[in-house]
Amino acid sequence: MEGSHGLHHITCIAGDPQENLDFYAGVLGLRLVKRSVNQDDPTTYHLFYADREGTPGTDLTFFPWPKLPPHRPGVGQAVEVALAVPEGSLGYWEGRLGPFLRGQGQRYGRPALLLQDPHGLPLALVEAPGPGRPWEGSPVPPAHQVRGLLGARLLVRSLLPSLAVLEGVLGYRRVAEEGDRVLLAQEGSFLEVEALPQGRLGAFGVGGVHHLAFRVRDEAHGLALRQKALHLGLRPTPPIDRFWFRSIYFREPGGVLFELATDGPGFAVDEPLEGLGQRLVLPPWLEANRQRIEAALPPLHLPA
Ligand code: ZN
């Protein structure tokens, strides 16, 4: 039976929201496709960055929680996010990234630049194809623009239980193995899973990954994968309406929070494509509290 269709979005924790916006829209040149609030904590923004249309698989989202302590990397966490950039563009990025650049390396057998966002989130830019479509409003020329999510690195206590979920539920396939590290792939996205049997547990915080979301076609597809997760003894939530998609959450056995998210209806369901990200968008059930919610949020300005 069909697994997931690879990565849908990755959600991380940021510090100051304006610094987050200045980096992801201003430096990386992603499009802010949705300016909303955390549906479980509407006093916090939820910022969504993606390609010009918010294509599933291109979306990196943030909860800015500046009062949280810094993320502590460790077991039970995703500790690096890789983004796809076009072949031959690393030279451009090397010149653009300035103080955020940490070095050069390899990811998934390809050349990569390693960087850190302003709040400590480790990122890799890797020359690889991606689903994203160039956005004419980006400060980055179309030939070099980020093309979407490429992968993530996960730290777990032991490999087998996590692999049972990645392979058996999400449809990832092993492409390389070396000691306690396994590289998996699915529809152009990669997950590198490393077991640290004695490693200490990580902790959520600023600069960390909150969860990884995987693409499902529709709710029926999500429910079918939910059933497989139940059979493995996991405890998935019922489907939750996130308005731009419907989501099912579960913690995989290694402790990393996963989500199954539908491809539709997408970010253009509640504002025109040209105006994505310009104004605060609330799901209908929070609209009645708009005034109070807006008053509690710090102002945000798109980089010039
Ligand atoms: Zn999510």
mmCIF file of C-alpha atoms and ligand atoms in Angstrom:
data_model
loop_
_atom_site.group_PDB
_atom_site.id
_atom_site.type_symbol
_atom_site.label_atom_id
_atom_site.label_comp_id
_atom_site.label_asym_id
_atom_site.label_seq_id
_atom_site.Cartn_x
_atom_site.Cartn_y
_atom_site.Cartn_z
ATOM 1 C CA MET A 1 0.000 0.000 0.000
ATOM 2 C CA GLU A 2 0.945 3.576 -0.681
ATOM 3 C CA GLY A 3 3.139 5.389 1.874
ATOM 4 C CA SER A 4 3.420 9.157 2.242
ATOM 5 C CA HIS A 5 4.558 11.370 -0.629
ATOM 6 C CA GLY A 6 7.613 12.683 1.219
ATOM 7 C CA LEU A 7 7.943 15.908 3.187
ATOM 8 C CA HIS A 8 4.997 18.329 3.341
ATOM 9 C CA HIS A 9 6.359 20.952 5.749
ATOM 10 C CA ILE A 10 8.784 21.276 8.637
ATOM 11 C CA THR A 11 7.909 23.397 11.650
ATOM 12 C CA CYS A 12 10.602 24.927 13.840
ATOM 13 C CA ILE A 13 10.882 27.234 16.830
ATOM 14 C CA ALA A 14 12.261 30.730 16.357
ATOM 15 C CA GLY A 15 13.169 33.644 18.600
ATOM 16 C CA ASP A 16 12.123 37.157 17.635
ATOM 17 C CA PRO A 17 9.582 36.976 14.765
ATOM 18 C CA GLN A 18 10.960 40.014 12.894
ATOM 19 C CA GLU A 19 14.479 38.524 12.904
ATOM 20 C CA ASN A 20 12.976 35.277 11.640
ATOM 21 C CA LEU A 21 11.154 37.093 8.834
ATOM 22 C CA ASP A 22 14.231 39.135 7.915
ATOM 23 C CA PHE A 23 16.276 35.954 7.535
ATOM 24 C CA TYR A 24 13.862 33.625 5.745
ATOM 25 C CA ALA A 25 12.244 36.215 3.472
ATOM 26 C CA GLY A 26 15.130 38.704 3.296
ATOM 27 C CA VAL A 27 18.241 36.503 3.178
ATOM 28 C CA LEU A 28 16.967 33.108 1.964
ATOM 29 C CA GLY A 29 14.415 34.836 -0.258
ATOM 30 C CA LEU A 30 11.505 32.519 0.561
ATOM 31 C CA ARG A 31 7.992 33.828 0.201
ATOM 32 C CA LEU A 32 6.004 34.445 3.386
ATOM 33 C CA VAL A 33 2.885 32.602 2.204
ATOM 34 C CA LYS A 34 0.914 32.759 5.416
ATOM 35 C CA ARG A 35 1.010 35.052 8.414
ATOM 36 C CA SER A 36 -1.130 33.416 11.030
ATOM 37 C CA VAL A 37 -1.155 32.367 14.679
ATOM 38 C CA ASN A 38 -0.440 29.136 16.495
ATOM 39 C CA GLN A 39 -3.912 27.585 16.589
ATOM 40 C CA ASP A 40 -3.254 26.197 20.086
ATOM 41 C CA ASP A 41 -1.658 29.439 21.344
ATOM 42 C CA PRO A 42 -3.050 32.424 19.377
ATOM 43 C CA THR A 43 -0.757 34.884 21.211
ATOM 44 C CA THR A 44 2.098 33.489 19.069
ATOM 45 C CA TYR A 45 2.578 33.961 15.343
ATOM 46 C CA HIS A 46 2.767 31.038 12.991
ATOM 47 C CA LEU A 47 4.830 32.101 9.980
ATOM 48 C CA PHE A 48 4.896 29.974 6.832
ATOM 49 C CA TYR A 49 7.651 30.357 4.219
ATOM 50 C CA ALA A 50 7.518 28.536 0.897
ATOM 51 C CA ASP A 51 7.785 28.940 -2.861
ATOM 52 C CA ARG A 52 5.560 31.346 -4.807
ATOM 53 C CA GLU A 53 2.457 29.172 -4.399
ATOM 54 C CA GLY A 54 3.029 27.421 -1.111
ATOM 55 C CA THR A 55 3.493 24.105 -2.933
ATOM 56 C CA PRO A 56 3.436 21.125 -0.536
ATOM 57 C CA GLY A 57 7.026 20.091 0.105
ATOM 58 C CA THR A 58 8.397 23.647 0.059
ATOM 59 C CA ASP A 59 7.068 24.935 3.336
ATOM 60 C CA LEU A 60 9.191 25.781 6.368
ATOM 61 C CA THR A 61 7.109 27.180 9.225
ATOM 62 C CA PHE A 62 7.972 28.798 12.547
ATOM 63 C CA PHE A 63 6.488 29.425 15.943
ATOM 64 C CA PRO A 64 8.402 32.417 17.325
ATOM 65 C CA TRP A 65 8.707 31.739 21.045
ATOM 66 C CA PRO A 66 11.548 34.083 22.085
ATOM 67 C CA LYS A 67 11.050 33.325 25.787
ATOM 68 C CA LEU A 68 11.840 29.636 25.449
ATOM 69 C CA PRO A 69 15.387 28.514 26.313
ATOM 70 C CA PRO A 70 17.647 27.527 23.409
ATOM 71 C CA HIS A 71 16.991 24.152 21.817
ATOM 72 C CA ARG A 72 19.084 21.322 23.248
ATOM 73 C CA PRO A 73 19.936 18.927 20.415
ATOM 74 C CA GLY A 74 19.665 15.255 21.287
ATOM 75 C CA VAL A 75 17.742 12.034 21.050
ATOM 76 C CA GLY A 76 14.112 12.382 20.037
ATOM 77 C CA GLN A 77 14.678 15.373 17.787
ATOM 78 C CA ALA A 78 15.252 16.455 14.243
ATOM 79 C CA VAL A 79 18.477 18.457 14.352
ATOM 80 C CA GLU A 80 19.052 19.792 10.856
ATOM 81 C CA VAL A 81 16.878 20.849 7.936
ATOM 82 C CA ALA A 82 18.164 20.612 4.355
ATOM 83 C CA LEU A 83 16.807 22.827 1.586
ATOM 84 C CA ALA A 84 17.184 22.193 -2.139
ATOM 85 C CA VAL A 85 18.846 24.862 -4.276
ATOM 86 C CA PRO A 86 19.478 24.666 -8.040
ATOM 87 C CA GLU A 87 22.582 23.003 -9.479
ATOM 88 C CA GLY A 88 25.482 25.427 -9.624
ATOM 89 C CA SER A 89 24.027 27.924 -7.153
ATOM 90 C CA LEU A 90 26.191 27.267 -4.082
ATOM 91 C CA GLY A 91 28.710 29.900 -5.160
ATOM 92 C CA TYR A 92 25.953 32.499 -5.197
ATOM 93 C CA TRP A 93 24.764 31.411 -1.752
ATOM 94 C CA GLU A 94 28.265 31.411 -0.319
ATOM 95 C CA GLY A 95 28.466 35.077 -1.198
ATOM 96 C CA ARG A 96 25.005 35.871 0.112
ATOM 97 C CA LEU A 97 24.900 34.114 3.470
ATOM 98 C CA GLY A 98 27.515 36.228 5.245
ATOM 99 C CA PRO A 99 27.621 35.602 8.992
ATOM 100 C CA PHE A 100 25.063 32.777 8.780
ATOM 101 C CA LEU A 101 27.462 30.512 6.844
ATOM 102 C CA ARG A 102 29.142 27.813 8.944
ATOM 103 C CA GLY A 103 31.037 25.862 6.302
ATOM 104 C CA GLN A 104 30.883 23.493 3.376
ATOM 105 C CA GLY A 105 30.005 19.822 3.400
ATOM 106 C CA GLN A 106 28.114 17.035 1.713
ATOM 107 C CA ARG A 107 24.544 15.970 2.223
ATOM 108 C CA TYR A 108 22.993 12.935 0.507
ATOM 109 C CA GLY A 109 26.105 12.614 -1.655
ATOM 110 C CA ARG A 110 25.820 16.168 -2.969
ATOM 111 C CA PRO A 111 27.719 19.389 -2.246
ATOM 112 C CA ALA A 112 26.166 21.479 0.508
ATOM 113 C CA LEU A 113 26.598 24.723 2.405
ATOM 114 C CA LEU A 114 26.025 24.469 6.137
ATOM 115 C CA LEU A 115 24.513 27.425 7.921
ATOM 116 C CA GLN A 116 22.656 28.496 10.992
ATOM 117 C CA ASP A 117 19.654 30.776 11.115
ATOM 118 C CA PRO A 118 19.707 33.796 13.482
ATOM 119 C CA HIS A 119 18.270 31.664 16.294
ATOM 120 C CA GLY A 120 20.593 28.684 15.945
ATOM 121 C CA LEU A 121 18.625 26.340 13.675
ATOM 122 C CA PRO A 122 21.132 24.247 11.648
ATOM 123 C CA LEU A 123 20.349 24.325 7.928
ATOM 124 C CA ALA A 124 21.990 22.868 4.846
ATOM 125 C CA LEU A 125 21.616 24.189 1.313
ATOM 126 C CA VAL A 126 22.090 21.293 -1.066
ATOM 127 C CA GLU A 127 22.215 21.304 -4.868
ATOM 128 C CA ALA A 128 19.271 19.082 -5.741
ATOM 129 C CA PRO A 129 15.953 19.244 -7.575
ATOM 130 C CA GLY A 130 12.930 20.392 -5.584
ATOM 131 C CA PRO A 131 9.229 20.957 -6.192
ATOM 132 C CA GLY A 132 9.257 24.735 -5.663
ATOM 133 C CA ARG A 133 8.439 27.322 -8.301
ATOM 134 C CA PRO A 134 10.415 30.567 -8.444
ATOM 135 C CA TRP A 135 8.816 33.670 -6.969
ATOM 136 C CA GLU A 136 9.254 36.938 -8.826
ATOM 137 C CA GLY A 137 9.029 38.958 -5.572
ATOM 138 C CA SER A 138 12.091 37.307 -4.027
ATOM 139 C CA PRO A 139 15.323 39.250 -3.481
ATOM 140 C CA VAL A 140 17.108 36.101 -4.741
ATOM 141 C CA PRO A 141 17.275 35.687 -8.556
ATOM 142 C CA PRO A 142 15.056 32.823 -9.821
ATOM 143 C CA ALA A 143 18.103 30.812 -10.976
ATOM 144 C CA HIS A 144 19.307 30.508 -7.381
ATOM 145 C CA GLN A 145 16.092 30.370 -5.374
ATOM 146 C CA VAL A 146 15.436 27.675 -2.792
ATOM 147 C CA ARG A 147 13.357 24.934 -4.417
ATOM 148 C CA GLY A 148 11.882 23.397 -1.299
ATOM 149 C CA LEU A 149 12.531 21.023 1.567
ATOM 150 C CA LEU A 150 15.081 18.347 0.809
ATOM 151 C CA GLY A 151 15.552 16.492 4.068
ATOM 152 C CA ALA A 152 16.185 16.355 7.770
ATOM 153 C CA ARG A 153 18.462 14.607 10.229
ATOM 154 C CA LEU A 154 16.885 12.699 13.125
ATOM 155 C CA LEU A 155 18.481 11.455 16.338
ATOM 156 C CA VAL A 156 16.839 8.447 17.964
ATOM 157 C CA ARG A 157 17.673 5.969 20.721
ATOM 158 C CA SER A 158 17.522 2.872 18.506
ATOM 159 C CA LEU A 159 17.082 2.507 14.777
ATOM 160 C CA LEU A 160 14.696 -0.381 14.274
ATOM 161 C CA PRO A 161 11.507 0.998 15.858
ATOM 162 C CA SER A 162 11.913 4.314 14.013
ATOM 163 C CA LEU A 163 12.659 2.545 10.736
ATOM 164 C CA ALA A 164 9.501 0.447 11.159
ATOM 165 C CA VAL A 165 7.508 3.696 11.042
ATOM 166 C CA LEU A 166 9.500 5.446 8.342
ATOM 167 C CA GLU A 167 9.385 2.414 6.059
ATOM 168 C CA GLY A 168 6.136 0.746 7.107
ATOM 169 C CA VAL A 169 3.930 3.821 7.516
ATOM 170 C CA LEU A 170 5.554 6.640 5.556
ATOM 171 C CA GLY A 171 6.946 4.582 2.671
ATOM 172 C CA TYR A 172 10.572 5.752 2.927
ATOM 173 C CA ARG A 173 13.188 3.373 1.476
ATOM 174 C CA ARG A 174 16.720 2.792 2.769
ATOM 175 C CA VAL A 175 19.313 4.050 0.332
ATOM 176 C CA ALA A 176 22.459 3.798 2.469
ATOM 177 C CA GLU A 177 23.492 2.368 5.814
ATOM 178 C CA GLU A 178 26.650 2.865 7.814
ATOM 179 C CA GLY A 179 26.899 1.696 11.417
ATOM 180 C CA ASP A 180 24.214 3.446 13.411
ATOM 181 C CA ARG A 181 23.222 5.749 10.551
ATOM 182 C CA VAL A 182 20.674 5.108 7.847
ATOM 183 C CA LEU A 183 19.741 7.301 4.920
ATOM 184 C CA LEU A 184 16.183 6.977 3.637
ATOM 185 C CA ALA A 185 14.475 8.534 0.643
ATOM 186 C CA GLN A 186 10.935 9.047 -0.574
ATOM 187 C CA GLU A 187 9.781 11.131 -3.551
ATOM 188 C CA GLY A 188 12.883 13.280 -3.670
ATOM 189 C CA SER A 189 13.134 13.873 0.079
ATOM 190 C CA PHE A 190 15.725 12.391 2.415
ATOM 191 C CA LEU A 191 15.831 11.497 6.088
ATOM 192 C CA GLU A 192 19.094 10.697 7.777
ATOM 193 C CA VAL A 193 18.446 8.759 10.969
ATOM 194 C CA GLU A 194 21.173 8.249 13.519
ATOM 195 C CA ALA A 195 20.910 6.077 16.619
ATOM 196 C CA LEU A 196 22.620 7.311 19.776
ATOM 197 C CA PRO A 197 21.936 4.498 22.274
ATOM 198 C CA GLN A 198 23.656 6.409 25.086
ATOM 199 C CA GLY A 199 22.836 9.893 23.833
ATOM 200 C CA ARG A 200 21.002 12.294 26.074
ATOM 201 C CA LEU A 201 17.494 13.404 25.285
ATOM 202 C CA GLY A 202 17.088 16.613 23.375
ATOM 203 C CA ALA A 203 14.736 19.370 24.485
ATOM 204 C CA PHE A 204 12.516 21.752 22.556
ATOM 205 C CA GLY A 205 13.628 25.340 22.403
ATOM 206 C CA VAL A 206 14.553 28.279 20.217
ATOM 207 C CA GLY A 207 16.457 27.104 17.146
ATOM 208 C CA GLY A 208 15.011 23.590 17.224
ATOM 209 C CA VAL A 209 12.690 21.597 15.007
ATOM 210 C CA HIS A 210 9.162 21.186 16.375
ATOM 211 C CA HIS A 211 7.843 18.543 13.968
ATOM 212 C CA LEU A 212 8.123 17.039 10.505
ATOM 213 C CA ALA A 213 5.014 16.767 8.346
ATOM 214 C CA PHE A 214 4.601 14.243 5.549
ATOM 215 C CA ARG A 215 2.385 14.562 2.496
ATOM 216 C CA VAL A 216 -0.823 12.614 2.127
ATOM 217 C CA ARG A 217 -3.109 13.062 -0.854
ATOM 218 C CA ASP A 218 -6.320 13.530 1.103
ATOM 219 C CA GLU A 219 -7.945 12.633 4.373
ATOM 220 C CA ALA A 220 -8.713 9.036 3.361
ATOM 221 C CA HIS A 221 -5.016 8.528 2.584
ATOM 222 C CA GLY A 222 -4.105 10.087 5.942
ATOM 223 C CA LEU A 223 -6.550 7.813 7.764
ATOM 224 C CA ALA A 224 -5.102 4.738 6.028
ATOM 225 C CA LEU A 225 -1.611 5.675 7.254
ATOM 226 C CA ARG A 226 -3.064 6.473 10.683
ATOM 227 C CA GLN A 227 -4.372 2.895 10.806
ATOM 228 C CA LYS A 228 -0.879 1.566 10.066
ATOM 229 C CA ALA A 229 0.545 3.743 12.850
ATOM 230 C CA LEU A 230 -2.063 2.335 15.259
ATOM 231 C CA HIS A 231 -1.021 -1.197 14.310
ATOM 232 C CA LEU A 232 2.562 -0.353 15.266
ATOM 233 C CA GLY A 233 1.329 0.679 18.710
ATOM 234 C CA LEU A 234 1.615 4.436 18.123
ATOM 235 C CA ARG A 235 -1.030 6.876 19.305
ATOM 236 C CA PRO A 236 -2.044 9.126 16.411
ATOM 237 C CA THR A 237 -4.524 11.950 16.953
ATOM 238 C CA PRO A 238 -7.768 12.074 15.014
ATOM 239 C CA PRO A 239 -7.619 14.350 11.938
ATOM 240 C CA ILE A 240 -7.411 18.032 12.963
ATOM 241 C CA ASP A 241 -8.540 20.828 10.667
ATOM 242 C CA ARG A 242 -5.562 23.169 10.106
ATOM 243 C CA PHE A 243 -7.632 25.016 7.517
ATOM 244 C CA TRP A 244 -4.924 24.992 4.810
ATOM 245 C CA PHE A 245 -4.595 21.241 5.284
ATOM 246 C CA ARG A 246 -5.884 18.495 7.575
ATOM 247 C CA SER A 247 -3.432 16.926 9.968
ATOM 248 C CA ILE A 248 -2.874 13.802 12.033
ATOM 249 C CA TYR A 249 -0.061 13.853 14.598
ATOM 250 C CA PHE A 250 1.898 11.099 16.294
ATOM 251 C CA ARG A 251 5.243 10.692 17.990
ATOM 252 C CA GLU A 252 7.418 8.106 16.299
ATOM 253 C CA PRO A 253 9.098 5.569 18.636
ATOM 254 C CA GLY A 254 12.348 7.573 18.736
ATOM 255 C CA GLY A 255 10.447 10.584 20.103
ATOM 256 C CA VAL A 256 10.293 12.856 17.040
ATOM 257 C CA LEU A 257 6.870 14.446 16.446
ATOM 258 C CA PHE A 258 5.438 13.561 13.030
ATOM 259 C CA GLU A 259 2.396 14.872 11.189
ATOM 260 C CA LEU A 260 0.476 13.607 8.183
ATOM 261 C CA ALA A 261 -0.810 16.639 6.259
ATOM 262 C CA THR A 262 -3.098 16.700 3.237
ATOM 263 C CA ASP A 263 -1.937 18.423 0.047
ATOM 264 C CA GLY A 264 -5.064 20.547 -0.063
ATOM 265 C CA PRO A 265 -6.827 22.833 0.146
ATOM 266 C CA GLY A 266 -3.629 24.921 0.358
ATOM 267 C CA PHE A 267 -2.673 28.477 1.230
ATOM 268 C CA ALA A 268 -4.751 30.207 -1.442
ATOM 269 C CA VAL A 269 -7.997 29.009 0.154
ATOM 270 C CA ASP A 270 -8.466 32.197 2.180
ATOM 271 C CA GLU A 271 -6.535 34.938 0.347
ATOM 272 C CA PRO A 272 -5.580 35.551 -3.273
ATOM 273 C CA LEU A 273 -2.295 34.068 -4.491
ATOM 274 C CA GLU A 274 -0.867 37.559 -5.209
ATOM 275 C CA GLY A 275 -1.534 38.715 -1.641
ATOM 276 C CA LEU A 276 -0.293 35.687 0.302
ATOM 277 C CA GLY A 277 1.348 36.599 3.591
ATOM 278 C CA GLN A 278 0.513 40.317 3.527
ATOM 279 C CA ARG A 279 -2.030 40.336 6.316
ATOM 280 C CA LEU A 280 -2.778 38.326 9.441
ATOM 281 C CA VAL A 281 -5.005 35.410 8.496
ATOM 282 C CA LEU A 282 -6.975 33.617 11.165
ATOM 283 C CA PRO A 283 -8.902 30.383 10.866
ATOM 284 C CA PRO A 284 -12.656 31.084 10.989
ATOM 285 C CA TRP A 285 -13.061 29.943 14.590
ATOM 286 C CA LEU A 286 -10.544 32.578 15.780
ATOM 287 C CA GLU A 287 -11.903 35.417 13.605
ATOM 288 C CA ALA A 288 -14.275 36.614 16.369
ATOM 289 C CA ASN A 289 -11.210 37.319 18.561
ATOM 290 C CA ARG A 290 -9.232 39.124 15.845
ATOM 291 C CA GLN A 291 -8.921 42.460 17.643
ATOM 292 C CA ARG A 292 -7.566 40.922 20.824
ATOM 293 C CA ILE A 293 -5.253 38.587 18.929
ATOM 294 C CA GLU A 294 -3.805 41.394 16.773
ATOM 295 C CA ALA A 295 -3.260 43.623 19.791
ATOM 296 C CA ALA A 296 -1.214 40.911 21.523
ATOM 297 C CA LEU A 297 1.111 40.233 18.568
ATOM 298 C CA PRO A 298 4.246 42.313 17.892
ATOM 299 C CA PRO A 299 4.165 44.261 14.590
ATOM 300 C CA LEU A 300 5.890 42.563 11.630
ATOM 301 C CA HIS A 301 7.302 44.228 8.529
ATOM 302 C CA LEU A 302 8.203 42.395 5.335
ATOM 303 C CA PRO A 303 11.838 43.123 4.407
ATOM 304 C CA ALA A 304 12.106 45.791 1.694
HETATM 305 ZN ZN ZN B 1 2.664 21.002 11.025
#
